[in-house]
């Protein structure tokens, strides 16, 4: 296969945690949320909601709901991914990846974040009964360029792929 920009962008996508102290451009944010909206979901149920958190106090409160949440504290915007009743974590993962890829395509850095204390996150976000939020994506213009290949390598394909049966 001949490599192309889209493929290279997918493979080079990294979680970035250092952002410029600058609000996100409305057009960039809208493009990112639009990409989230178009994510495919099981039975096209779209059992999700996106809470855009950009107030400083609210970002701090959300960051307090997880253990490794410095990106939420530092980024100008975090999108909290809400799973509504009947939603699947798999779908939420797809939304997160769409958000990250769309963000990257408009020059915005991103980092997925776990809200380990999701009961607290539900209170901070004012979620209705039955809705939960365990994951969020922090967004901001990158403070510096990512160095693909240097941070966080990956297991070799030979360790990950099997043929027809696990272990073969
Ligand atoms: C489900 C999930 C949860 C994550 N939670 C956090 C988190 O709470 N804090 C954080 O800094 N990074 C978090 N990350 C980012 C991972 O640490 C990162 O993707 C991994 O180290 C690989 O880094 P790279 O993509 O930059 O190579 C999370 C990633 C995923 C997929």
PDB file of C-alpha atoms and ligand atoms in Angstrom:
ATOM      1  CA  UNK A   1       0.000   0.000   0.000  1.00  0.00           C
ATOM      2  CA  UNK A   2       1.173   3.483  -0.790  1.00  0.00           C
ATOM      3  CA  UNK A   3       1.226   5.614   2.362  1.00  0.00           C
ATOM      4  CA  UNK A   4      -1.008   8.681   2.409  1.00  0.00           C
ATOM      5  CA  UNK A   5      -1.594  11.635   4.736  1.00  0.00           C
ATOM      6  CA  UNK A   6      -4.698  10.195   6.363  1.00  0.00           C
ATOM      7  CA  UNK A   7      -2.961   6.895   7.143  1.00  0.00           C
ATOM      8  CA  UNK A   8       0.130   8.658   8.486  1.00  0.00           C
ATOM      9  CA  UNK A   9      -2.119  10.867  10.648  1.00  0.00           C
ATOM     10  CA  UNK A  10      -3.829   7.832  12.162  1.00  0.00           C
ATOM     11  CA  UNK A  11      -0.590   6.052  12.965  1.00  0.00           C
ATOM     12  CA  UNK A  12       1.157   9.162  14.292  1.00  0.00           C
ATOM     13  CA  UNK A  13      -1.705  10.258  16.561  1.00  0.00           C
ATOM     14  CA  UNK A  14      -0.387  10.667  20.116  1.00  0.00           C
ATOM     15  CA  UNK A  15      -1.891  11.729  23.418  1.00  0.00           C
ATOM     16  CA  UNK A  16      -0.522  15.214  24.069  1.00  0.00           C
ATOM     17  CA  UNK A  17      -0.655  16.807  27.498  1.00  0.00           C
ATOM     18  CA  UNK A  18       0.945  20.245  27.106  1.00  0.00           C
ATOM     19  CA  UNK A  19      -1.225  23.023  25.699  1.00  0.00           C
ATOM     20  CA  UNK A  20      -0.857  26.679  24.906  1.00  0.00           C
ATOM     21  CA  UNK A  21      -2.749  29.007  27.219  1.00  0.00           C
ATOM     22  CA  UNK A  22      -5.200  29.935  24.480  1.00  0.00           C
ATOM     23  CA  UNK A  23      -8.920  29.281  24.050  1.00  0.00           C
ATOM     24  CA  UNK A  24     -10.038  26.982  21.242  1.00  0.00           C
ATOM     25  CA  UNK A  25     -11.301  28.663  18.123  1.00  0.00           C
ATOM     26  CA  UNK A  26     -15.078  28.149  17.827  1.00  0.00           C
ATOM     27  CA  UNK A  27     -14.770  26.753  14.297  1.00  0.00           C
ATOM     28  CA  UNK A  28     -12.184  24.186  15.443  1.00  0.00           C
ATOM     29  CA  UNK A  29     -14.315  23.126  18.385  1.00  0.00           C
ATOM     30  CA  UNK A  30     -17.427  22.839  16.222  1.00  0.00           C
ATOM     31  CA  UNK A  31     -15.558  20.707  13.666  1.00  0.00           C
ATOM     32  CA  UNK A  32     -14.372  18.396  16.444  1.00  0.00           C
ATOM     33  CA  UNK A  33     -17.835  17.984  17.960  1.00  0.00           C
ATOM     34  CA  UNK A  34     -19.308  17.435  14.519  1.00  0.00           C
ATOM     35  CA  UNK A  35     -16.872  14.547  14.002  1.00  0.00           C
ATOM     36  CA  UNK A  36     -17.992  13.142  17.355  1.00  0.00           C
ATOM     37  CA  UNK A  37     -21.629  13.412  16.276  1.00  0.00           C
ATOM     38  CA  UNK A  38     -20.942  11.378  13.129  1.00  0.00           C
ATOM     39  CA  UNK A  39     -19.336   8.489  14.984  1.00  0.00           C
ATOM     40  CA  UNK A  40     -21.011   5.158  14.343  1.00  0.00           C
ATOM     41  CA  UNK A  41     -22.650   3.433  17.294  1.00  0.00           C
ATOM     42  CA  UNK A  42     -24.229   0.059  17.971  1.00  0.00           C
ATOM     43  CA  UNK A  43     -27.596   0.003  16.139  1.00  0.00           C
ATOM     44  CA  UNK A  44     -26.970   3.702  15.461  1.00  0.00           C
ATOM     45  CA  UNK A  45     -28.429   4.308  18.918  1.00  0.00           C
ATOM     46  CA  UNK A  46     -26.210   7.349  19.582  1.00  0.00           C
ATOM     47  CA  UNK A  47     -26.742   6.933  23.299  1.00  0.00           C
ATOM     48  CA  UNK A  48     -24.271   9.614  24.200  1.00  0.00           C
ATOM     49  CA  UNK A  49     -23.970  13.271  25.040  1.00  0.00           C
ATOM     50  CA  UNK A  50     -20.985  15.590  24.954  1.00  0.00           C
ATOM     51  CA  UNK A  51     -20.473  18.104  27.729  1.00  0.00           C
ATOM     52  CA  UNK A  52     -18.069  20.835  26.670  1.00  0.00           C
ATOM     53  CA  UNK A  53     -16.288  21.998  29.800  1.00  0.00           C
ATOM     54  CA  UNK A  54     -14.391  25.263  29.463  1.00  0.00           C
ATOM     55  CA  UNK A  55     -15.037  27.170  32.684  1.00  0.00           C
ATOM     56  CA  UNK A  56     -11.926  27.141  34.854  1.00  0.00           C
ATOM     57  CA  UNK A  57     -13.709  26.128  38.031  1.00  0.00           C
ATOM     58  CA  UNK A  58     -15.637  23.370  36.276  1.00  0.00           C
ATOM     59  CA  UNK A  59     -12.419  22.044  34.662  1.00  0.00           C
ATOM     60  CA  UNK A  60     -10.799  21.889  38.090  1.00  0.00           C
ATOM     61  CA  UNK A  61     -13.802  20.102  39.604  1.00  0.00           C
ATOM     62  CA  UNK A  62     -13.844  17.578  36.752  1.00  0.00           C
ATOM     63  CA  UNK A  63     -10.096  17.022  37.086  1.00  0.00           C
ATOM     64  CA  UNK A  64     -10.656  16.189  40.766  1.00  0.00           C
ATOM     65  CA  UNK A  65     -12.778  13.202  39.630  1.00  0.00           C
ATOM     66  CA  UNK A  66      -9.792  11.276  38.258  1.00  0.00           C
ATOM     67  CA  UNK A  67      -6.270  10.291  39.231  1.00  0.00           C
ATOM     68  CA  UNK A  68      -4.200  11.298  36.180  1.00  0.00           C
ATOM     69  CA  UNK A  69      -6.163  14.317  35.076  1.00  0.00           C
ATOM     70  CA  UNK A  70      -3.581  17.076  34.693  1.00  0.00           C
ATOM     71  CA  UNK A  71      -4.621  17.434  31.006  1.00  0.00           C
ATOM     72  CA  UNK A  72      -8.124  18.453  32.136  1.00  0.00           C
ATOM     73  CA  UNK A  73      -6.675  21.059  34.469  1.00  0.00           C
ATOM     74  CA  UNK A  74      -4.306  22.390  31.815  1.00  0.00           C
ATOM     75  CA  UNK A  75      -6.403  22.291  28.638  1.00  0.00           C
ATOM     76  CA  UNK A  76      -8.743  25.160  27.709  1.00  0.00           C
ATOM     77  CA  UNK A  77     -11.513  22.677  26.849  1.00  0.00           C
ATOM     78  CA  UNK A  78     -12.402  19.147  27.875  1.00  0.00           C
ATOM     79  CA  UNK A  79     -15.217  17.186  26.294  1.00  0.00           C
ATOM     80  CA  UNK A  80     -16.811  14.885  28.846  1.00  0.00           C
ATOM     81  CA  UNK A  81     -18.225  11.801  27.122  1.00  0.00           C
ATOM     82  CA  UNK A  82     -21.547  10.875  28.647  1.00  0.00           C
ATOM     83  CA  UNK A  83     -22.964   7.380  28.186  1.00  0.00           C
ATOM     84  CA  UNK A  84     -26.710   7.632  28.352  1.00  0.00           C
ATOM     85  CA  UNK A  85     -28.805   4.610  29.448  1.00  0.00           C
ATOM     86  CA  UNK A  86     -28.288   1.767  26.970  1.00  0.00           C
ATOM     87  CA  UNK A  87     -24.967   3.220  25.797  1.00  0.00           C
ATOM     88  CA  UNK A  88     -21.839   1.103  25.309  1.00  0.00           C
ATOM     89  CA  UNK A  89     -18.303   1.826  26.379  1.00  0.00           C
ATOM     90  CA  UNK A  90     -17.154   0.613  22.954  1.00  0.00           C
ATOM     91  CA  UNK A  91     -19.148   3.423  21.329  1.00  0.00           C
ATOM     92  CA  UNK A  92     -17.635   5.924  23.738  1.00  0.00           C
ATOM     93  CA  UNK A  93     -14.185   4.733  22.698  1.00  0.00           C
ATOM     94  CA  UNK A  94     -15.068   5.296  19.067  1.00  0.00           C
ATOM     95  CA  UNK A  95     -16.269   8.822  19.861  1.00  0.00           C
ATOM     96  CA  UNK A  96     -13.042   9.552  21.705  1.00  0.00           C
ATOM     97  CA  UNK A  97     -10.958   8.395  18.747  1.00  0.00           C
ATOM     98  CA  UNK A  98     -13.038  10.441  16.292  1.00  0.00           C
ATOM     99  CA  UNK A  99     -12.590  13.493  18.515  1.00  0.00           C
ATOM    100  CA  UNK A 100      -8.834  12.942  18.690  1.00  0.00           C
ATOM    101  CA  UNK A 101      -8.435  12.418  14.948  1.00  0.00           C
ATOM    102  CA  UNK A 102     -10.626  15.404  14.068  1.00  0.00           C
ATOM    103  CA  UNK A 103      -8.750  17.538  16.602  1.00  0.00           C
ATOM    104  CA  UNK A 104      -5.426  16.495  15.106  1.00  0.00           C
ATOM    105  CA  UNK A 105      -6.652  17.354  11.617  1.00  0.00           C
ATOM    106  CA  UNK A 106      -7.301  20.968  12.662  1.00  0.00           C
ATOM    107  CA  UNK A 107      -4.071  21.317  14.656  1.00  0.00           C
ATOM    108  CA  UNK A 108      -5.540  20.668  18.100  1.00  0.00           C
ATOM    109  CA  UNK A 109      -3.760  18.350  20.558  1.00  0.00           C
ATOM    110  CA  UNK A 110      -5.764  15.955  22.705  1.00  0.00           C
ATOM    111  CA  UNK A 111      -5.522  13.490  25.542  1.00  0.00           C
ATOM    112  CA  UNK A 112      -8.081  10.919  26.650  1.00  0.00           C
ATOM    113  CA  UNK A 113      -8.619  10.988  30.391  1.00  0.00           C
ATOM    114  CA  UNK A 114     -10.219   8.565  32.832  1.00  0.00           C
ATOM    115  CA  UNK A 115     -12.560   9.898  35.499  1.00  0.00           C
ATOM    116  CA  UNK A 116     -11.969   7.092  37.994  1.00  0.00           C
ATOM    117  CA  UNK A 117     -14.540   8.489  40.420  1.00  0.00           C
ATOM    118  CA  UNK A 118     -17.408   8.563  37.987  1.00  0.00           C
ATOM    119  CA  UNK A 119     -20.017   9.046  40.716  1.00  0.00           C
ATOM    120  CA  UNK A 120     -18.344  12.359  41.510  1.00  0.00           C
ATOM    121  CA  UNK A 121     -18.142  13.210  37.804  1.00  0.00           C
ATOM    122  CA  UNK A 122     -21.893  12.632  37.511  1.00  0.00           C
ATOM    123  CA  UNK A 123     -22.483  15.207  40.241  1.00  0.00           C
ATOM    124  CA  UNK A 124     -20.038  17.742  38.768  1.00  0.00           C
ATOM    125  CA  UNK A 125     -21.650  17.413  35.339  1.00  0.00           C
ATOM    126  CA  UNK A 126     -25.211  17.350  36.679  1.00  0.00           C
ATOM    127  CA  UNK A 127     -26.005  14.064  34.916  1.00  0.00           C
ATOM    128  CA  UNK A 128     -29.535  12.642  35.044  1.00  0.00           C
ATOM    129  CA  UNK A 129     -30.123   9.222  36.666  1.00  0.00           C
ATOM    130  CA  UNK A 130     -28.736   6.349  34.609  1.00  0.00           C
ATOM    131  CA  UNK A 131     -26.223   8.428  32.692  1.00  0.00           C
ATOM    132  CA  UNK A 132     -22.523   7.998  33.433  1.00  0.00           C
ATOM    133  CA  UNK A 133     -19.269   9.629  32.466  1.00  0.00           C
ATOM    134  CA  UNK A 134     -15.997   7.764  32.931  1.00  0.00           C
ATOM    135  CA  UNK A 135     -13.997   9.238  30.068  1.00  0.00           C
ATOM    136  CA  UNK A 136     -13.236  12.675  28.711  1.00  0.00           C
ATOM    137  CA  UNK A 137     -10.922  14.149  26.093  1.00  0.00           C
ATOM    138  CA  UNK A 138      -8.840  17.226  26.898  1.00  0.00           C
ATOM    139  CA  UNK A 139      -8.224  19.585  23.959  1.00  0.00           C
ATOM    140  CA  UNK A 140      -5.870  22.482  23.323  1.00  0.00           C
ATOM    141  CA  UNK A 141      -3.393  23.871  20.866  1.00  0.00           C
ATOM    142  CA  UNK A 142      -0.114  21.985  21.367  1.00  0.00           C
ATOM    143  CA  UNK A 143       2.594  23.705  23.385  1.00  0.00           C
ATOM    144  CA  UNK A 144       5.156  21.867  21.269  1.00  0.00           C
ATOM    145  CA  UNK A 145       5.228  19.430  18.388  1.00  0.00           C
ATOM    146  CA  UNK A 146       4.757  15.752  19.164  1.00  0.00           C
ATOM    147  CA  UNK A 147       7.748  13.587  18.475  1.00  0.00           C
ATOM    148  CA  UNK A 148       6.208  10.523  16.822  1.00  0.00           C
ATOM    149  CA  UNK A 149       7.971   7.298  17.585  1.00  0.00           C
ATOM    150  CA  UNK A 150       9.811   8.652  20.594  1.00  0.00           C
ATOM    151  CA  UNK A 151       7.049   8.606  23.195  1.00  0.00           C
ATOM    152  CA  UNK A 152       5.166   5.427  24.048  1.00  0.00           C
ATOM    153  CA  UNK A 153       6.143   2.712  21.589  1.00  0.00           C
ATOM    154  CA  UNK A 154       3.933  -0.217  20.715  1.00  0.00           C
ATOM    155  CA  UNK A 155       4.180  -3.986  20.976  1.00  0.00           C
ATOM    156  CA  UNK A 156       5.373  -5.625  17.758  1.00  0.00           C
ATOM    157  CA  UNK A 157       2.718  -6.971  15.401  1.00  0.00           C
ATOM    158  CA  UNK A 158       4.116 -10.479  15.839  1.00  0.00           C
ATOM    159  CA  UNK A 159       3.094 -10.328  19.511  1.00  0.00           C
ATOM    160  CA  UNK A 160      -0.392  -9.024  18.766  1.00  0.00           C
ATOM    161  CA  UNK A 161      -1.692 -10.899  15.776  1.00  0.00           C
ATOM    162  CA  UNK A 162      -2.911 -14.476  15.589  1.00  0.00           C
ATOM    163  CA  UNK A 163      -4.170 -16.532  12.697  1.00  0.00           C
ATOM    164  CA  UNK A 164      -7.612 -18.113  13.040  1.00  0.00           C
ATOM    165  CA  UNK A 165      -6.984 -19.197  16.632  1.00  0.00           C
ATOM    166  CA  UNK A 166      -5.335 -17.462  19.548  1.00  0.00           C
ATOM    167  CA  UNK A 167      -1.753 -18.593  19.803  1.00  0.00           C
ATOM    168  CA  UNK A 168      -1.411 -19.573  16.148  1.00  0.00           C
TER     169      UNK A 168
HETATM  170  C1  LIG B   1      -9.175   4.501  27.836  1.00  0.00           C
HETATM  171  C2  LIG B   1      -7.990   5.429  28.027  1.00  0.00           C
HETATM  172  C3  LIG B   1      -7.848   6.124  29.204  1.00  0.00           C
HETATM  173  C4  LIG B   1      -6.778   7.008  29.388  1.00  0.00           C
HETATM  174  N1  LIG B   1      -6.700   7.712  30.546  1.00  0.00           N
HETATM  175  C5  LIG B   1      -5.698   8.615  30.691  1.00  0.00           C
HETATM  176  C6  LIG B   1      -5.630   9.430  31.872  1.00  0.00           C
HETATM  177  O1  LIG B   1      -6.448   9.323  32.786  1.00  0.00           O
HETATM  178  N2  LIG B   1      -4.643  10.346  31.949  1.00  0.00           N
HETATM  179  C7  LIG B   1      -3.711  10.511  30.949  1.00  0.00           C
HETATM  180  O2  LIG B   1      -2.841  11.375  31.079  1.00  0.00           O
HETATM  181  N3  LIG B   1      -3.735   9.735  29.832  1.00  0.00           N
HETATM  182  C8  LIG B   1      -4.709   8.816  29.679  1.00  0.00           C
HETATM  183  N4  LIG B   1      -4.780   8.058  28.536  1.00  0.00           N
HETATM  184  C9  LIG B   1      -3.758   8.226  27.478  1.00  0.00           C
HETATM  185  C10 LIG B   1      -2.782   7.028  27.457  1.00  0.00           C
HETATM  186  O3  LIG B   1      -1.938   7.103  28.579  1.00  0.00           O
HETATM  187  C11 LIG B   1      -1.988   7.076  26.132  1.00  0.00           C
HETATM  188  O4  LIG B   1      -2.869   6.932  25.048  1.00  0.00           O
HETATM  189  C12 LIG B   1      -0.949   5.959  26.084  1.00  0.00           C
HETATM  190  O5  LIG B   1       0.015   6.145  27.087  1.00  0.00           O
HETATM  191  C13 LIG B   1      -0.252   5.924  24.744  1.00  0.00           C
HETATM  192  O6  LIG B   1       0.341   7.182  24.497  1.00  0.00           O
HETATM  193  P1  LIG B   1       0.492   7.739  23.033  1.00  0.00           P
HETATM  194  O7  LIG B   1      -0.833   7.573  22.383  1.00  0.00           O
HETATM  195  O8  LIG B   1       0.881   9.176  23.192  1.00  0.00           O
HETATM  196  O9  LIG B   1       1.543   6.912  22.355  1.00  0.00           O
HETATM  197  C14 LIG B   1      -5.812   7.171  28.356  1.00  0.00           C
HETATM  198  C15 LIG B   1      -5.973   6.453  27.151  1.00  0.00           C
HETATM  199  C16 LIG B   1      -7.050   5.607  26.981  1.00  0.00           C
HETATM  200  C17 LIG B   1      -7.191   4.858  25.663  1.00  0.00           C
END
